[in-house]
Each structure stands twice: as C-alpha cells, then as structure tokens.
Amino acid sequence: MKQKIVIKVHMDCEKCRVKAMKVASSALGVNTVAVEEDQLVVSGVDVDAAKLTRCLRKKVGYAMLVALEEVKDKQPEPETDGKEDGKKEKEKEKNEETPEKSIPWPPCPPYYCPPPCPQYYMYDVPANNSPLCIIM
C-alpha cells in the first residue's frame, strides 16, 4: 500500500535539512523524500511512520507526525472495442510479468547501549594498631 507521510521537523540550517533527508531516505520502503518549508513529505510502500518519526527525533531533533495518507493508484481507463484492446492486454501482461525490483533500505540503527559499569568490591582495612608488619 502506497503512503504519503508528512512530518514536521525542526530544521534551522541546511545541515539539518540534509541530515533529515538522509535519515528519512534510509528508512525501509521509502521511495521519495521532499522538503516543504519545515515539513518532510515522504512517500513509499509500507513505511512505518511512527518508527520514522522516532528516528528523526533521535537524529535531528523535534519531529511531529502531521499526516498519513494512503495514495491510491489511478483508475483504469474504460476499455474500447477493437484491435487496440488486444494490444493493451498484451502490454498489461508484460508489465505484470516484469515487476519493478526495489532494494530495501536498512532500518535505523538500534539504540546504542553502553557497556555495563565495572563492579567494585569493598574490603575491611585493619586498623593501624595491629602489628601486621613483622619486619619493624
């Protein structure tokens, strides 16, 4: 199912716009990305809008999902009688046999977890009065 997603992103400078477009284009299923004022317009097939918004929040900053619409394909034209019908049917069969191949983009990297802190153990230190040093 084709989707059109509009996300409002805080983009002050050109660097922020480029970074937002890179993050959006790297999401799984995204076909096109466009910037309109302070909004990203993303279209693609089966794009997870919530995950994309979360990635933009982590990488760029403020991001809010504004709209999510399903894009419907154009309605087929009414068929006419005659020789052209046979040609159109053959063209449709050719198009169905050779589907477009798309390479899926890798999803956003998982949240980075730092290694656990080292554990320290406490020992009782004997008092200075005890004769531990035999040499003296």
N, C-alpha and C. Protein backbone atom coordinates (compact mmCIF):
# COMPACT_ATOMS: atom_id res chain seq x y z
N MET A 1 0.84 -1.16 0.00
CA MET A 1 0.00 0.00 0.00
C MET A 1 0.90 1.24 0.00
N LYS A 2 0.69 2.11 -0.96
CA LYS A 2 1.48 3.33 -1.07
C LYS A 2 0.99 4.34 -0.04
N GLN A 3 1.93 5.06 0.54
CA GLN A 3 1.60 6.02 1.58
C GLN A 3 2.29 7.35 1.31
N LYS A 4 1.65 8.40 1.82
CA LYS A 4 2.25 9.72 1.80
C LYS A 4 2.26 10.19 3.25
N ILE A 5 3.45 10.46 3.78
CA ILE A 5 3.62 10.83 5.17
C ILE A 5 4.18 12.24 5.24
N VAL A 6 3.56 13.08 6.07
CA VAL A 6 4.03 14.45 6.28
C VAL A 6 4.48 14.56 7.73
N ILE A 7 5.75 14.93 7.92
CA ILE A 7 6.33 15.04 9.25
C ILE A 7 6.90 16.45 9.42
N LYS A 8 6.50 17.11 10.49
CA LYS A 8 7.03 18.44 10.78
C LYS A 8 8.33 18.25 11.55
N VAL A 9 9.42 18.82 11.02
CA VAL A 9 10.75 18.65 11.61
C VAL A 9 11.37 20.03 11.81
N HIS A 10 12.03 20.22 12.94
CA HIS A 10 12.71 21.48 13.23
C HIS A 10 14.03 21.51 12.45
N MET A 11 14.06 22.33 11.39
CA MET A 11 15.25 22.42 10.53
C MET A 11 15.63 23.88 10.37
N ASP A 12 16.65 24.31 11.10
CA ASP A 12 17.08 25.71 11.03
C ASP A 12 18.06 25.96 9.89
N CYS A 13 18.96 25.02 9.69
CA CYS A 13 20.04 25.25 8.73
C CYS A 13 20.01 24.17 7.64
N GLU A 14 20.85 24.35 6.66
CA GLU A 14 20.95 23.41 5.54
C GLU A 14 21.46 22.05 6.01
N LYS A 15 22.35 22.08 6.97
CA LYS A 15 22.91 20.82 7.50
C LYS A 15 21.80 19.96 8.14
N CYS A 16 20.89 20.60 8.85
CA CYS A 16 19.77 19.88 9.47
C CYS A 16 18.85 19.30 8.39
N ARG A 17 18.62 20.05 7.34
CA ARG A 17 17.75 19.57 6.25
C ARG A 17 18.37 18.35 5.58
N VAL A 18 19.65 18.40 5.31
CA VAL A 18 20.34 17.29 4.66
C VAL A 18 20.31 16.06 5.56
N LYS A 19 20.55 16.27 6.85
CA LYS A 19 20.55 15.15 7.79
C LYS A 19 19.16 14.53 7.89
N ALA A 20 18.11 15.36 7.93
CA ALA A 20 16.74 14.85 8.00
C ALA A 20 16.39 14.06 6.74
N MET A 21 16.83 14.55 5.59
CA MET A 21 16.55 13.83 4.35
C MET A 21 17.30 12.51 4.30
N LYS A 22 18.53 12.46 4.81
CA LYS A 22 19.29 11.21 4.83
C LYS A 22 18.62 10.19 5.73
N VAL A 23 18.18 10.63 6.91
CA VAL A 23 17.52 9.71 7.84
C VAL A 23 16.22 9.19 7.23
N ALA A 24 15.45 10.08 6.62
CA ALA A 24 14.17 9.67 6.03
C ALA A 24 14.38 8.74 4.84
N SER A 25 15.38 9.02 4.02
CA SER A 25 15.59 8.19 2.84
C SER A 25 16.17 6.82 3.19
N SER A 26 16.79 6.71 4.37
CA SER A 26 17.36 5.42 4.76
C SER A 26 16.33 4.48 5.38
N ALA A 27 15.12 4.95 5.60
CA ALA A 27 14.07 4.11 6.20
C ALA A 27 13.60 3.07 5.19
N LEU A 28 13.12 1.96 5.71
CA LEU A 28 12.69 0.83 4.90
C LEU A 28 11.40 1.19 4.14
N GLY A 29 11.40 1.05 2.81
CA GLY A 29 10.22 1.24 1.99
C GLY A 29 10.04 2.63 1.42
N VAL A 30 10.94 3.56 1.72
CA VAL A 30 10.80 4.95 1.27
C VAL A 30 11.22 5.05 -0.20
N ASN A 31 10.37 5.71 -1.02
CA ASN A 31 10.67 5.92 -2.43
C ASN A 31 11.14 7.35 -2.69
N THR A 32 10.41 8.34 -2.16
CA THR A 32 10.77 9.73 -2.39
C THR A 32 10.72 10.52 -1.09
N VAL A 33 11.58 11.54 -1.01
CA VAL A 33 11.60 12.45 0.13
C VAL A 33 11.68 13.86 -0.42
N ALA A 34 10.82 14.74 0.10
CA ALA A 34 10.83 16.14 -0.32
C ALA A 34 10.70 17.03 0.91
N VAL A 35 11.25 18.25 0.81
CA VAL A 35 11.16 19.22 1.90
C VAL A 35 10.27 20.36 1.45
N GLU A 36 9.24 20.65 2.25
CA GLU A 36 8.36 21.80 2.00
C GLU A 36 8.35 22.64 3.26
N GLU A 37 8.99 23.79 3.23
CA GLU A 37 9.17 24.68 4.37
C GLU A 37 9.79 23.92 5.53
N ASP A 38 9.05 23.66 6.60
CA ASP A 38 9.61 22.94 7.74
C ASP A 38 9.03 21.53 7.85
N GLN A 39 8.57 20.98 6.74
CA GLN A 39 7.96 19.66 6.73
C GLN A 39 8.66 18.73 5.75
N LEU A 40 8.76 17.47 6.13
CA LEU A 40 9.27 16.43 5.24
C LEU A 40 8.07 15.69 4.67
N VAL A 41 8.04 15.54 3.36
CA VAL A 41 6.99 14.76 2.71
C VAL A 41 7.65 13.49 2.18
N VAL A 42 7.26 12.36 2.76
CA VAL A 42 7.85 11.06 2.44
C VAL A 42 6.79 10.20 1.80
N SER A 43 7.12 9.56 0.68
CA SER A 43 6.19 8.63 0.07
C SER A 43 6.91 7.32 -0.16
N GLY A 44 6.16 6.23 0.01
CA GLY A 44 6.75 4.91 -0.15
C GLY A 44 5.73 3.83 0.07
N VAL A 45 6.21 2.60 0.10
CA VAL A 45 5.35 1.44 0.25
C VAL A 45 5.59 0.83 1.63
N ASP A 46 4.52 0.71 2.42
CA ASP A 46 4.56 0.11 3.76
C ASP A 46 5.65 0.72 4.63
N VAL A 47 5.66 2.04 4.74
CA VAL A 47 6.62 2.74 5.59
C VAL A 47 6.03 2.85 6.98
N ASP A 48 6.82 2.53 8.00
CA ASP A 48 6.38 2.65 9.38
C ASP A 48 6.57 4.10 9.81
N ALA A 49 5.46 4.86 9.84
CA ALA A 49 5.52 6.30 10.10
C ALA A 49 5.99 6.60 11.52
N ALA A 50 5.54 5.82 12.49
CA ALA A 50 5.94 6.06 13.88
C ALA A 50 7.44 5.82 14.06
N LYS A 51 7.95 4.78 13.46
CA LYS A 51 9.38 4.46 13.57
C LYS A 51 10.22 5.54 12.89
N LEU A 52 9.74 6.01 11.73
CA LEU A 52 10.45 7.07 11.01
C LEU A 52 10.48 8.35 11.84
N THR A 53 9.36 8.69 12.46
CA THR A 53 9.30 9.89 13.29
C THR A 53 10.23 9.77 14.49
N ARG A 54 10.27 8.59 15.09
CA ARG A 54 11.14 8.36 16.24
C ARG A 54 12.61 8.50 15.84
N CYS A 55 12.97 7.96 14.68
CA CYS A 55 14.35 8.09 14.19
C CYS A 55 14.72 9.55 13.95
N LEU A 56 13.79 10.31 13.39
CA LEU A 56 14.05 11.73 13.14
C LEU A 56 14.22 12.49 14.46
N ARG A 57 13.44 12.12 15.48
CA ARG A 57 13.59 12.76 16.79
C ARG A 57 14.97 12.49 17.37
N LYS A 58 15.45 11.26 17.23
CA LYS A 58 16.74 10.90 17.80
C LYS A 58 17.89 11.56 17.06
N LYS A 59 17.81 11.62 15.75
CA LYS A 59 18.93 12.08 14.94
C LYS A 59 18.93 13.59 14.70
N VAL A 60 17.74 14.18 14.49
CA VAL A 60 17.67 15.59 14.08
C VAL A 60 17.19 16.49 15.22
N GLY A 61 16.12 16.09 15.88
CA GLY A 61 15.55 16.93 16.93
C GLY A 61 14.04 16.80 16.92
N TYR A 62 13.36 17.91 17.12
CA TYR A 62 11.91 17.91 17.20
C TYR A 62 11.30 17.38 15.90
N ALA A 63 10.40 16.41 16.02
CA ALA A 63 9.69 15.86 14.86
C ALA A 63 8.29 15.45 15.30
N MET A 64 7.30 15.82 14.48
CA MET A 64 5.91 15.50 14.81
C MET A 64 5.21 15.01 13.55
N LEU A 65 4.50 13.90 13.68
CA LEU A 65 3.77 13.32 12.56
C LEU A 65 2.52 14.17 12.31
N VAL A 66 2.42 14.75 11.11
CA VAL A 66 1.31 15.66 10.79
C VAL A 66 0.20 14.91 10.06
N ALA A 67 0.56 14.16 9.01
CA ALA A 67 -0.46 13.48 8.21
C ALA A 67 0.08 12.16 7.67
N LEU A 68 -0.84 11.22 7.53
CA LEU A 68 -0.54 9.91 6.96
C LEU A 68 -1.69 9.57 6.04
N GLU A 69 -1.41 9.52 4.74
CA GLU A 69 -2.46 9.27 3.76
C GLU A 69 -2.11 8.07 2.91
N GLU A 70 -3.14 7.36 2.48
CA GLU A 70 -2.94 6.26 1.55
C GLU A 70 -3.12 6.81 0.14
N VAL A 71 -2.14 6.55 -0.71
CA VAL A 71 -2.18 7.03 -2.09
C VAL A 71 -2.77 5.92 -2.95
N LYS A 72 -3.84 6.23 -3.62
CA LYS A 72 -4.49 5.23 -4.47
C LYS A 72 -3.97 5.37 -5.90
N ASP A 73 -3.85 4.23 -6.57
CA ASP A 73 -3.41 4.23 -7.96
C ASP A 73 -4.50 4.83 -8.84
N LYS A 74 -4.09 5.26 -10.02
CA LYS A 74 -5.05 5.81 -10.96
C LYS A 74 -6.04 4.74 -11.38
N GLN A 75 -7.28 5.15 -11.60
CA GLN A 75 -8.30 4.20 -12.01
C GLN A 75 -8.05 3.79 -13.46
N PRO A 76 -8.26 2.51 -13.78
CA PRO A 76 -8.04 2.08 -15.16
C PRO A 76 -9.03 2.75 -16.11
N GLU A 77 -8.54 3.01 -17.31
CA GLU A 77 -9.37 3.66 -18.32
C GLU A 77 -10.41 2.66 -18.83
N PRO A 78 -11.58 3.16 -19.21
CA PRO A 78 -12.59 2.24 -19.76
C PRO A 78 -12.12 1.65 -21.09
N GLU A 79 -12.39 0.39 -21.25
CA GLU A 79 -11.93 -0.31 -22.45
C GLU A 79 -12.84 0.00 -23.64
N THR A 80 -12.23 0.02 -24.82
CA THR A 80 -12.99 0.25 -26.05
C THR A 80 -12.88 -1.00 -26.91
N ASP A 81 -13.89 -1.23 -27.72
CA ASP A 81 -13.87 -2.40 -28.60
C ASP A 81 -12.94 -2.13 -29.78
N GLY A 82 -12.33 -3.19 -30.26
CA GLY A 82 -11.47 -3.05 -31.44
C GLY A 82 -10.14 -3.73 -31.25
N LYS A 83 -9.22 -3.40 -32.14
CA LYS A 83 -7.90 -4.03 -32.14
C LYS A 83 -7.01 -3.52 -31.01
N GLU A 84 -7.31 -2.35 -30.54
CA GLU A 84 -6.47 -1.77 -29.51
C GLU A 84 -6.56 -2.55 -28.20
N ASP A 85 -7.72 -3.22 -27.97
CA ASP A 85 -7.89 -3.98 -26.74
C ASP A 85 -6.85 -5.09 -26.63
N GLY A 86 -6.60 -5.78 -27.73
CA GLY A 86 -5.61 -6.86 -27.72
C GLY A 86 -4.22 -6.33 -27.40
N LYS A 87 -3.89 -5.16 -27.93
CA LYS A 87 -2.57 -4.57 -27.67
C LYS A 87 -2.44 -4.15 -26.20
N LYS A 88 -3.51 -3.57 -25.66
CA LYS A 88 -3.47 -3.12 -24.27
C LYS A 88 -3.34 -4.31 -23.33
N GLU A 89 -4.05 -5.39 -23.64
CA GLU A 89 -3.97 -6.58 -22.80
C GLU A 89 -2.57 -7.17 -22.81
N LYS A 90 -1.92 -7.18 -23.98
CA LYS A 90 -0.57 -7.70 -24.08
C LYS A 90 0.40 -6.83 -23.28
N GLU A 91 0.22 -5.50 -23.35
CA GLU A 91 1.08 -4.59 -22.60
C GLU A 91 0.91 -4.80 -21.09
N LYS A 92 -0.34 -5.00 -20.66
CA LYS A 92 -0.60 -5.23 -19.24
C LYS A 92 0.06 -6.53 -18.78
N GLU A 93 -0.01 -7.57 -19.61
CA GLU A 93 0.60 -8.85 -19.26
C GLU A 93 2.13 -8.70 -19.14
N LYS A 94 2.72 -7.92 -20.05
CA LYS A 94 4.17 -7.69 -19.99
C LYS A 94 4.54 -6.96 -18.70
N ASN A 95 3.74 -5.94 -18.34
CA ASN A 95 4.01 -5.18 -17.13
C ASN A 95 3.87 -6.04 -15.88
N GLU A 96 2.91 -6.96 -15.88
CA GLU A 96 2.71 -7.83 -14.73
C GLU A 96 3.83 -8.86 -14.62
N GLU A 97 4.39 -9.29 -15.73
CA GLU A 97 5.44 -10.29 -15.71
C GLU A 97 6.76 -9.71 -15.21
N THR A 98 7.03 -8.45 -15.48
CA THR A 98 8.29 -7.83 -15.07
C THR A 98 8.03 -6.77 -14.00
N PRO A 99 7.89 -7.18 -12.74
CA PRO A 99 7.67 -6.17 -11.69
C PRO A 99 8.96 -5.40 -11.43
N GLU A 100 8.81 -4.20 -10.92
CA GLU A 100 9.97 -3.38 -10.60
C GLU A 100 10.68 -3.97 -9.39
N LYS A 101 11.99 -4.02 -9.47
CA LYS A 101 12.76 -4.53 -8.36
C LYS A 101 13.25 -3.34 -7.54
N SER A 102 12.99 -3.39 -6.25
CA SER A 102 13.47 -2.32 -5.38
C SER A 102 14.33 -2.92 -4.29
N ILE A 103 15.40 -2.24 -3.99
CA ILE A 103 16.31 -2.69 -2.96
C ILE A 103 15.86 -2.06 -1.65
N PRO A 104 15.54 -2.87 -0.64
CA PRO A 104 15.10 -2.28 0.63
C PRO A 104 16.25 -1.59 1.35
N TRP A 105 15.96 -0.45 1.94
CA TRP A 105 16.95 0.29 2.70
C TRP A 105 17.05 -0.31 4.09
N PRO A 106 18.20 -0.30 4.67
CA PRO A 106 18.32 -0.85 6.03
C PRO A 106 17.57 0.05 7.02
N PRO A 107 17.00 -0.52 8.06
CA PRO A 107 16.29 0.29 9.05
C PRO A 107 17.26 1.13 9.88
N CYS A 108 16.71 2.02 10.65
CA CYS A 108 17.54 2.87 11.51
C CYS A 108 18.31 1.99 12.49
N PRO A 109 19.52 2.37 12.84
CA PRO A 109 20.30 1.54 13.76
C PRO A 109 19.62 1.48 15.13
N PRO A 110 19.78 0.37 15.83
CA PRO A 110 19.15 0.25 17.15
C PRO A 110 19.79 1.21 18.14
N TYR A 111 19.10 1.45 19.21
CA TYR A 111 19.56 2.36 20.24
C TYR A 111 20.87 1.84 20.83
N TYR A 112 21.85 2.70 20.98
CA TYR A 112 23.17 2.32 21.47
C TYR A 112 23.11 2.15 23.00
N CYS A 113 23.51 1.00 23.47
CA CYS A 113 23.60 0.74 24.90
C CYS A 113 25.07 0.68 25.29
N PRO A 114 25.50 1.53 26.23
CA PRO A 114 26.90 1.49 26.64
C PRO A 114 27.18 0.22 27.44
N PRO A 115 28.44 -0.20 27.51
CA PRO A 115 28.76 -1.39 28.29
C PRO A 115 28.48 -1.15 29.76
N PRO A 116 28.21 -2.21 30.51
CA PRO A 116 27.90 -2.03 31.94
C PRO A 116 29.10 -1.49 32.72
N CYS A 117 28.82 -0.81 33.79
CA CYS A 117 29.87 -0.24 34.63
C CYS A 117 30.61 -1.36 35.37
N PRO A 118 31.92 -1.20 35.61
CA PRO A 118 32.65 -2.23 36.36
C PRO A 118 32.20 -2.25 37.83
N GLN A 119 32.25 -3.40 38.44
CA GLN A 119 31.83 -3.54 39.83
C GLN A 119 33.06 -3.40 40.74
N TYR A 120 32.89 -2.69 41.82
CA TYR A 120 33.95 -2.50 42.80
C TYR A 120 33.55 -3.21 44.09
N TYR A 121 34.52 -3.85 44.74
CA TYR A 121 34.26 -4.56 45.98
C TYR A 121 34.91 -3.82 47.14
N MET A 122 34.27 -3.83 48.27
CA MET A 122 34.76 -3.14 49.45
C MET A 122 35.39 -4.17 50.39
N TYR A 123 36.55 -3.86 50.91
CA TYR A 123 37.25 -4.71 51.87
C TYR A 123 37.47 -3.92 53.16
N ASP A 124 37.46 -4.64 54.26
CA ASP A 124 37.77 -4.01 55.54
C ASP A 124 39.28 -3.86 55.66
N VAL A 125 39.72 -2.66 55.98
CA VAL A 125 41.13 -2.40 56.16
C VAL A 125 41.42 -2.46 57.66
N PRO A 126 42.40 -3.26 58.06
CA PRO A 126 42.69 -3.35 59.50
C PRO A 126 43.21 -2.02 60.05
N ALA A 127 42.98 -1.80 61.30
CA ALA A 127 43.42 -0.56 61.95
C ALA A 127 44.95 -0.51 62.01
N ASN A 128 45.52 0.69 62.18
CA ASN A 128 46.96 0.86 62.23
C ASN A 128 47.59 0.26 63.49
N ASN A 129 46.82 -0.03 64.52
CA ASN A 129 47.34 -0.53 65.78
C ASN A 129 47.77 -2.00 65.67
N SER A 130 47.26 -2.71 64.73
CA SER A 130 47.58 -4.14 64.67
C SER A 130 48.97 -4.34 64.09
N PRO A 131 49.74 -5.26 64.64
CA PRO A 131 51.10 -5.47 64.18
C PRO A 131 51.14 -6.36 62.94
N LEU A 132 50.87 -5.81 61.78
CA LEU A 132 50.92 -6.59 60.56
C LEU A 132 52.33 -6.65 59.99
N CYS A 133 53.10 -5.63 60.23
CA CYS A 133 54.45 -5.57 59.69
C CYS A 133 55.40 -6.25 60.69
N ILE A 134 55.94 -7.37 60.28
CA ILE A 134 56.82 -8.15 61.18
C ILE A 134 58.25 -7.61 61.13
N ILE A 135 58.62 -6.98 60.07
CA ILE A 135 59.99 -6.52 59.89
C ILE A 135 60.32 -5.42 60.89
N MET A 136 59.46 -4.57 61.19
CA MET A 136 59.75 -3.46 62.08
C MET A 136 59.72 -3.96 63.46
